[in-house]
XYZ file of N, CA and C in Angstrom:
570
model
N -3.453 -3.116 -6.026
C -3.036 -4.286 -4.520
C -4.226 -3.570 -3.636
N -4.132 -5.025 -2.727
C -5.470 -4.947 -2.178
C -4.178 -5.353 -0.338
N -4.501 -4.202 0.077
C -3.791 -4.872 1.574
C -4.242 -3.632 2.890
N -3.979 -3.594 3.980
C -5.159 -2.781 5.109
C -4.159 -3.124 6.362
N -4.495 -2.397 6.946
C -3.450 -1.873 8.140
C -4.145 -1.408 9.672
N -2.942 -1.708 10.645
C -4.179 -1.247 11.877
C -3.606 0.364 12.120
N -4.482 0.567 12.167
C -4.383 2.216 12.408
C -4.416 2.729 13.984
N -3.103 3.367 14.217
C -2.966 3.222 15.751
C -2.300 4.712 15.978
N -2.712 4.621 17.661
C -1.432 5.455 17.993
C -0.802 5.202 18.601
N 0.783 5.772 18.273
C 1.863 4.932 18.800
C 2.341 5.484 20.616
N 1.305 6.127 20.992
C 1.794 6.370 22.493
C 1.569 4.980 23.436
N 2.595 4.766 24.470
C 2.511 3.672 24.837
C 2.490 3.827 26.492
N 1.347 3.655 27.130
C 0.910 3.797 28.717
C 1.998 2.448 29.162
N 2.390 2.862 30.390
C 3.135 1.869 31.076
C 2.791 0.600 31.397
N 1.713 0.404 31.258
C 0.946 -1.025 31.806
C 1.209 -1.743 29.889
N 1.459 -1.094 29.074
C 0.975 -1.686 27.659
C 2.732 -2.409 27.352
N 2.238 -3.515 27.019
C 4.000 -4.462 26.453
C 4.277 -3.761 24.998
N 3.239 -3.954 24.392
C 3.532 -3.316 22.788
C 2.934 -3.173 21.781
N 2.757 -1.730 21.450
C 1.367 -1.595 20.238
C 1.078 -1.748 19.116
N 0.208 -2.040 19.285
C -0.488 -2.857 18.070
C 0.408 -2.328 16.601
N 0.686 -1.775 16.888
C 1.360 -1.265 15.101
C 3.095 -2.113 14.887
N 3.038 -2.118 16.029
C 4.459 -3.036 16.112
C 3.996 -4.491 15.499
N 2.761 -5.321 15.928
C 2.960 -6.486 15.094
C 3.536 -6.068 13.456
N 3.971 -7.838 13.078
C 4.612 -8.092 12.054
C 3.789 -7.839 10.814
N 2.313 -8.461 11.059
C 1.821 -8.694 9.853
C 0.318 -7.887 9.992
N 0.722 -6.733 8.965
C -0.898 -6.016 9.529
C -2.100 -6.708 8.754
N -2.818 -6.788 10.254
C -4.192 -7.616 9.805
C -5.360 -6.581 9.211
N -6.205 -7.212 8.686
C -7.639 -5.758 8.398
C -8.695 -5.788 9.392
N -8.758 -4.180 9.468
C -9.929 -3.870 10.493
C -10.807 -4.323 9.927
N -11.860 -5.452 10.573
C -13.227 -5.685 10.012
C -13.599 -4.666 9.574
N -14.373 -5.061 8.680
C -15.281 -4.081 7.837
C -15.257 -2.595 7.370
N -13.330 -2.084 7.382
C -12.939 -0.990 7.054
C -12.028 -1.153 5.392
N -12.569 -0.772 4.551
C -11.735 -0.844 3.385
C -10.497 -0.484 3.323
N -9.418 -0.936 2.794
C -8.203 -0.535 3.303
C -7.921 0.985 2.436
N -8.759 0.996 1.503
C -8.854 2.500 0.736
C -9.497 3.202 1.317
N -9.886 3.296 2.667
C -10.149 4.418 3.820
C -9.318 4.267 4.446
N -8.607 3.547 5.224
C -7.504 3.397 5.556
C -6.293 4.368 5.443
N -5.986 4.145 3.792
C -5.086 5.132 3.323
C -5.873 6.191 3.478
N -6.220 6.800 2.866
C -7.231 8.058 2.858
C -7.039 8.666 4.088
N -7.430 8.588 5.358
C -7.289 8.487 6.903
C -5.874 8.691 6.814
N -4.517 7.867 6.415
C -3.432 8.034 6.435
C -2.827 8.886 5.641
N -3.441 9.453 4.318
C -2.804 10.603 3.894
C -3.877 11.785 4.803
N -4.264 11.583 5.487
C -4.923 12.879 6.031
C -4.097 13.364 6.994
N -3.411 12.591 7.575
C -2.702 12.626 9.010
C -0.908 12.577 8.338
N -0.958 12.463 6.774
C 0.807 12.315 6.275
C 1.279 13.624 6.257
N 1.192 14.696 5.977
C 1.843 15.802 6.443
C 2.415 16.083 7.867
N 1.766 15.223 9.083
C 1.948 15.291 10.222
C 3.297 14.673 10.329
N 3.534 13.189 9.696
C 4.133 12.527 10.043
C 5.117 12.124 9.271
N 5.288 13.108 8.200
C 6.537 13.030 7.183
C 7.451 12.960 7.584
N 8.289 13.066 7.604
C 10.296 12.936 8.020
C 10.358 13.176 9.283
N 9.081 12.841 10.338
C 8.620 12.501 11.710
C 9.857 11.208 12.299
N 10.733 12.136 12.421
C 11.840 10.989 13.258
C 11.441 10.539 14.574
N 10.341 11.495 15.589
C 10.567 10.668 16.694
C 8.980 9.568 16.580
N 8.182 9.600 15.644
C 7.542 8.398 15.322
C 7.639 7.456 14.263
N 8.691 7.381 14.004
C 9.429 6.740 12.855
C 9.673 5.494 13.008
N 8.823 4.627 12.051
C 9.860 3.031 12.318
C 10.980 2.949 12.165
N 11.641 3.407 10.847
C 12.619 3.166 10.705
C 13.135 3.781 10.005
N 14.827 4.195 9.933
C 15.654 5.104 8.987
C 15.908 4.477 7.458
N 15.439 5.490 6.716
C 15.860 4.748 5.208
C 16.778 5.649 4.447
N 17.884 5.044 4.294
C 18.594 5.602 2.615
C 18.512 5.011 1.876
N 18.669 6.004 0.789
C 18.707 5.752 -0.912
C 19.678 5.941 -1.184
N 20.731 4.542 -1.673
C 21.674 5.289 -2.545
C 21.774 5.860 -3.507
N 22.938 7.063 -3.475
C 22.846 7.724 -4.155
C 21.957 9.085 -3.242
N 21.700 9.083 -2.550
C 21.113 10.638 -1.948
C 21.859 10.449 -0.081
N 22.421 11.089 -0.119
C 22.900 11.736 1.682
C 22.590 11.884 2.700
N 21.080 11.583 2.497
C 20.463 12.054 3.785
C 19.362 11.109 4.115
N 18.753 10.658 5.272
C 18.146 9.506 5.596
C 16.854 10.055 5.782
N 15.755 9.130 4.972
C 14.009 9.792 5.478
C 13.704 8.794 6.603
N 12.946 9.416 7.356
C 12.609 8.550 8.438
C 10.741 8.483 8.360
N 10.606 7.047 7.946
C 9.648 6.851 7.594
C 8.923 5.646 8.425
N 7.503 5.212 8.119
C 6.009 5.037 8.923
C 5.739 3.734 7.619
N 6.324 2.435 8.587
C 5.506 1.032 7.802
C 4.712 1.230 6.816
N 3.240 1.705 7.789
C 1.557 2.008 7.206
C 2.132 2.020 6.250
N 2.755 3.684 6.132
C 2.610 4.239 4.518
C 3.145 3.579 3.488
N 4.145 2.867 3.998
C 5.188 2.042 2.984
C 4.231 0.823 2.606
N 3.947 -0.224 3.461
C 3.250 -1.230 2.704
C 2.004 -1.736 2.074
N 1.094 -0.419 2.422
C -0.399 -0.065 1.471
C 0.062 0.446 0.601
N 1.164 0.761 0.296
C 1.395 1.298 -1.313
C 2.069 0.792 -2.238
N 3.150 -0.072 -1.383
C 4.325 -0.529 -2.548
C 4.571 -2.151 -2.131
N 4.151 -2.764 -3.446
C 4.365 -4.204 -3.112
C 6.566 -4.482 -2.754
N 7.195 -3.347 -3.365
C 8.832 -3.849 -3.025
C 9.017 -3.297 -1.229
N 8.439 -2.442 -0.668
C 8.343 -2.119 0.710
C 7.485 -3.255 1.620
N 6.222 -3.759 0.982
C 5.494 -5.117 1.802
C 7.130 -5.954 1.923
N 7.880 -6.601 0.886
C 8.572 -7.709 0.947
C 9.724 -6.915 1.637
N 10.311 -6.315 1.601
C 11.374 -5.202 2.010
C 11.461 -5.400 3.558
N 10.784 -4.488 3.947
C 10.092 -4.577 5.499
C 9.446 -5.925 6.150
N 9.522 -7.119 5.825
C 9.090 -7.820 6.723
C 9.493 -8.488 7.660
N 11.250 -8.553 7.487
C 12.250 -8.531 8.344
C 12.689 -7.198 9.217
N 12.318 -6.311 8.816
C 12.969 -5.114 9.363
C 11.847 -4.636 10.916
N 12.475 -4.875 12.171
C 12.116 -3.981 13.096
C 12.423 -2.635 13.443
N 11.298 -2.472 14.394
C 10.802 -0.459 14.670
C 12.775 -0.549 15.014
N 12.883 0.614 14.236
C 14.661 1.529 14.538
C 15.858 0.992 13.615
N 15.005 0.011 12.709
C 16.162 -0.382 11.587
C 16.467 0.523 10.918
N 17.881 0.656 10.269
C 18.050 1.230 9.368
C 18.081 0.597 8.115
N 17.498 1.181 6.780
C 17.508 0.090 5.965
C 18.036 1.212 4.518
N 18.956 0.443 3.418
C 19.321 1.357 2.788
C 18.945 0.003 1.354
N 18.511 0.856 0.404
C 17.986 0.746 -0.996
C 18.693 1.003 -2.168
N 18.290 0.580 -3.060
C 18.631 1.345 -4.013
C 17.121 1.056 -5.164
N 17.719 2.084 -5.982
C 16.574 3.165 -7.090
C 17.052 3.289 -8.025
N 16.098 3.000 -9.400
C 16.921 3.551 -10.470
C 17.201 4.668 -10.608
N 16.579 5.760 -10.217
C 16.366 6.937 -10.318
C 16.339 7.418 -9.102
N 17.590 7.848 -7.802
C 17.302 8.209 -6.328
C 16.801 9.606 -6.556
N 16.749 10.349 -7.498
C 16.546 11.988 -7.559
C 15.032 12.120 -7.551
N 14.679 11.017 -7.971
C 13.065 11.231 -7.917
C 12.333 10.763 -6.790
N 13.521 9.950 -5.653
C 12.599 9.658 -4.852
C 11.766 10.038 -3.774
N 12.367 11.295 -3.272
C 11.665 11.988 -2.298
C 10.140 12.850 -2.638
N 9.938 13.121 -4.192
C 8.633 13.457 -4.254
C 7.542 12.131 -4.251
N 8.191 11.328 -4.667
C 7.505 10.303 -4.260
C 7.231 9.414 -2.913
N 8.252 9.526 -2.222
C 7.808 8.851 -0.983
C 6.740 10.284 -0.427
N 6.600 11.397 -0.912
C 6.212 12.728 0.307
C 4.566 12.167 -0.495
N 4.876 11.801 -2.323
C 2.919 11.309 -2.248
C 2.578 10.604 -1.581
N 3.218 9.210 -1.181
C 3.037 8.251 -0.669
C 2.583 8.619 0.811
N 2.803 9.490 1.448
C 2.425 9.966 3.011
C 1.008 10.931 2.375
N 1.239 11.721 1.785
C -0.470 13.091 1.530
C -1.080 12.470 0.783
N -0.304 11.931 -0.304
C -1.682 11.577 -1.925
C -1.661 12.258 -2.316
N -1.028 13.725 -2.333
C -1.390 14.983 -3.022
C -1.036 14.696 -4.162
N -1.623 13.824 -5.369
C -1.828 13.738 -6.896
C -1.022 15.187 -7.366
N -1.760 15.926 -7.054
C -1.365 17.647 -7.836
C 0.396 18.026 -7.821
N 0.366 17.614 -6.536
C 1.602 18.861 -5.986
C 2.587 17.216 -6.420
N 2.478 16.280 -6.798
C 2.894 15.246 -7.405
C 3.496 15.763 -9.063
N 2.710 15.908 -9.121
C 2.420 16.543 -10.788
C 3.041 17.616 -10.779
N 3.412 18.247 -10.365
C 3.679 19.780 -10.598
C 5.418 19.061 -10.285
N 5.890 17.866 -9.964
C 7.449 18.004 -10.023
C 8.153 17.371 -10.742
N 7.154 16.760 -11.855
C 7.115 16.305 -13.034
C 7.814 16.834 -14.295
N 8.875 16.902 -14.804
C 9.538 17.126 -16.137
C 10.109 16.540 -17.076
N 9.895 16.965 -18.160
C 10.529 15.788 -19.489
C 11.730 15.536 -18.645
N 12.480 15.984 -18.218
C 13.545 15.172 -17.933
C 13.418 14.303 -16.637
N 12.478 13.728 -15.569
C 12.994 12.953 -14.525
C 11.574 12.405 -14.710
N 10.641 12.486 -15.580
C 9.139 11.423 -15.533
C 10.048 10.010 -15.828
N 10.827 9.969 -16.960
C 11.447 8.326 -17.174
C 11.862 8.126 -15.890
N 12.532 8.762 -14.787
C 13.034 8.292 -14.023
C 11.716 7.903 -12.613
N 10.853 8.729 -12.908
C 9.968 8.730 -11.800
C 9.849 6.984 -12.337
N 9.029 7.165 -13.163
C 8.251 5.661 -14.058
C 9.295 4.710 -13.383
N 10.331 4.864 -14.067
C 11.364 3.757 -13.379
C 10.997 3.529 -11.945
N 11.071 4.124 -10.882
C 11.023 4.378 -9.548
C 9.840 3.583 -9.006
N 8.373 4.173 -10.139
C 6.950 3.427 -9.912
C 6.987 2.200 -9.915
N 8.018 1.692 -11.003
C 8.010 0.496 -11.420
C 8.937 -0.621 -10.340
N 10.064 -0.362 -9.942
C 10.495 -0.697 -9.187
C 10.060 -0.787 -7.224
N 9.353 0.154 -7.420
C 8.879 0.098 -5.874
C 7.484 -0.313 -6.243
N 7.067 -0.948 -7.038
C 5.491 -1.713 -7.079
C 4.682 -0.864 -7.004
N 4.551 0.707 -7.055
C 3.534 1.493 -6.996
C 2.173 1.103 -7.589
N 0.874 1.155 -7.246
C -0.426 0.494 -7.396
C -0.452 1.761 -8.867
N -1.731 1.540 -8.918
C -2.381 1.959 -10.129
C -2.531 3.492 -10.213
N -2.951 4.387 -8.853
C -2.974 5.823 -8.886
C -1.761 6.876 -9.457
N -0.594 5.896 -9.041
C 0.470 6.688 -8.785
C 0.744 6.632 -10.262
N 0.850 5.182 -10.839
C 1.157 5.005 -12.476
C -0.027 5.792 -13.553
N -1.216 5.956 -13.301
C -2.270 6.807 -13.723
C -1.306 8.436 -14.009
N -0.612 9.260 -12.304
C -0.459 10.360 -12.437
C 0.866 10.630 -13.479
N 1.536 9.544 -13.626
C 2.871 9.217 -14.490
C 1.968 9.181 -15.708
N 1.598 8.337 -16.169
C 1.066 8.632 -17.426
C 0.267 9.754 -17.852
N -0.696 10.173 -17.125
C -0.959 11.761 -17.527
C 0.086 12.597 -17.402
N 0.479 12.663 -17.152
C 1.966 13.798 -17.351
C 2.427 13.175 -18.974
N 2.382 12.574 -18.601
C 3.740 11.650 -20.553
C 2.557 11.832 -21.319
N 1.231 12.219 -21.375
C 0.155 12.313 -22.313
C -0.074 13.812 -22.371
N -0.526 15.054 -21.883
C -0.375 15.425 -21.424
C 1.079 16.741 -21.555
N 1.770 15.898 -21.569
C 3.039 16.917 -21.291
C 4.562 16.455 -22.526
N 4.731 15.142 -22.704
C 5.750 14.965 -23.509
C 5.030 14.155 -24.711
N 4.426 13.224 -24.966
C 3.566 13.730 -26.185
C 3.010 14.811 -26.970
N 2.143 15.515 -26.211
C 1.861 16.910 -26.889
C 3.153 17.396 -26.867
N 4.013 17.528 -26.494
C 5.247 18.314 -27.156
C 5.727 17.619 -27.970
N 5.359 16.389 -28.132
C 6.530 15.515 -29.518
C 5.533 16.067 -30.820
N 4.084 16.020 -30.388
C 3.146 16.122 -31.763
C 3.310 17.995 -31.864
N 3.706 18.485 -31.102
C 4.144 19.954 -31.833
C 5.236 20.221 -32.195
N 6.393 19.393 -31.907
C 7.588 19.642 -32.590
C 7.418 18.712 -33.847
N 7.197 17.757 -33.894
C 6.895 16.998 -35.480
C 5.663 16.965 -36.148
N 4.947 18.218 -36.795
C 3.861 17.858 -37.196
C 3.639 16.809 -38.177
N 4.482 16.612 -39.130
C 4.508 15.658 -40.381
C 4.464 14.431 -39.833
N 4.637 14.017 -38.915
C 4.329 12.694 -38.256
C 3.350 12.591 -37.529
N 1.515 13.463 -37.596
C 0.570 13.346 -37.063
C 0.174 11.854 -37.187
N 0.222 11.167 -38.370
C -0.210 10.299 -38.873
C 0.500 8.886 -37.786
N 1.310 8.674 -37.981
C 2.590 7.495 -37.208
C 2.004 8.149 -35.316
N 2.258 9.493 -35.345
C 1.862 9.121 -33.603
C 0.500 8.930 -32.939
N -0.102 9.160 -34.020
C -2.126 8.454 -33.740
C -1.916 7.080 -34.286
N -0.866 6.358 -34.616
C -1.231 5.041 -34.866
C -0.231 4.245 -33.621
N 0.568 5.114 -33.311
C 1.574 4.617 -31.898
C 0.810 4.917 -30.552
N -0.267 5.959 -30.707
C -1.629 6.299 -29.401
C -2.214 5.054 -29.419
N -2.767 4.674 -30.492
C -3.719 3.923 -30.837
C -3.332 2.133 -30.234
N -2.277 2.172 -30.679
C -1.342 0.503 -30.072
C -1.035 0.950 -29.081
N -0.674 1.966 -28.294
C -0.891 1.993 -26.757
C -2.076 1.884 -25.797
N -2.928 2.316 -26.354
C -4.100 2.120 -25.862
C -4.598 0.646 -25.770
N -4.280 -0.011 -26.838
C -4.852 -1.273 -27.271
C -4.493 -2.740 -26.408
N -3.138 -2.106 -25.899
C -1.985 -2.432 -24.848
C -2.669 -2.598 -23.286
N -2.726 -3.758 -22.900
C -2.629 -3.559 -21.389
C -1.480 -3.336 -20.885
N -0.417 -3.555 -20.819
C 0.968 -3.359 -20.350
C 1.203 -1.682 -20.333
N 0.832 -0.954 -19.002
C 0.934 0.323 -18.763
C 2.581 1.018 -18.964
N 2.772 -0.076 -19.178
C 4.690 0.028 -19.616
C 4.887 0.496 -20.706
N 3.929 0.184 -21.877
C 4.802 0.117 -22.932
C 4.092 1.843 -23.579
N 3.366 2.499 -22.546
C 3.338 3.979 -23.174
C 4.393 4.799 -23.034
N 5.242 5.089 -22.019
C 5.978 5.266 -21.756
C 6.845 5.314 -22.810
N 7.541 3.997 -23.223
C 8.578 3.744 -24.078
C 8.108 4.094 -25.234
């Protein structure tokens, strides 16, 4: 996914009519790659994660009884779903979304803010990894998020299955070879 955003200070002075962050269409900062912008956002992410005072919108996920205070830049740079969903949202709006696995959303959101792959990986379990994958697909997250889930699958789920069923080693190797030949990452977890 290729996107970029305006990185700005949200403080508004008396003579300033509107912050550049309020623009509906994010424009590239000429000469600065979006990956660099995202890296800087991740550095600031722990400061802004859940910060109601600087949030763009109040987000509810069906199945979770608490709000998430979100910042548009963090979401649209990393999620096709949020790029589309937030097009008609203005600052201060309340948004409700539906996801296949609401229980796994909070850790995904935190990852979108801090970019800490190891911390997110540590939240994956054999019981929740498929729900995480479904949310990754539903949110249209990029290759980095998919790679974390697939790494967990290969390191934990597949390894456990191989250890549980040593008699089927040849079958597992054939399945693995088929998955690696297939360009569709989704096949890796089915």
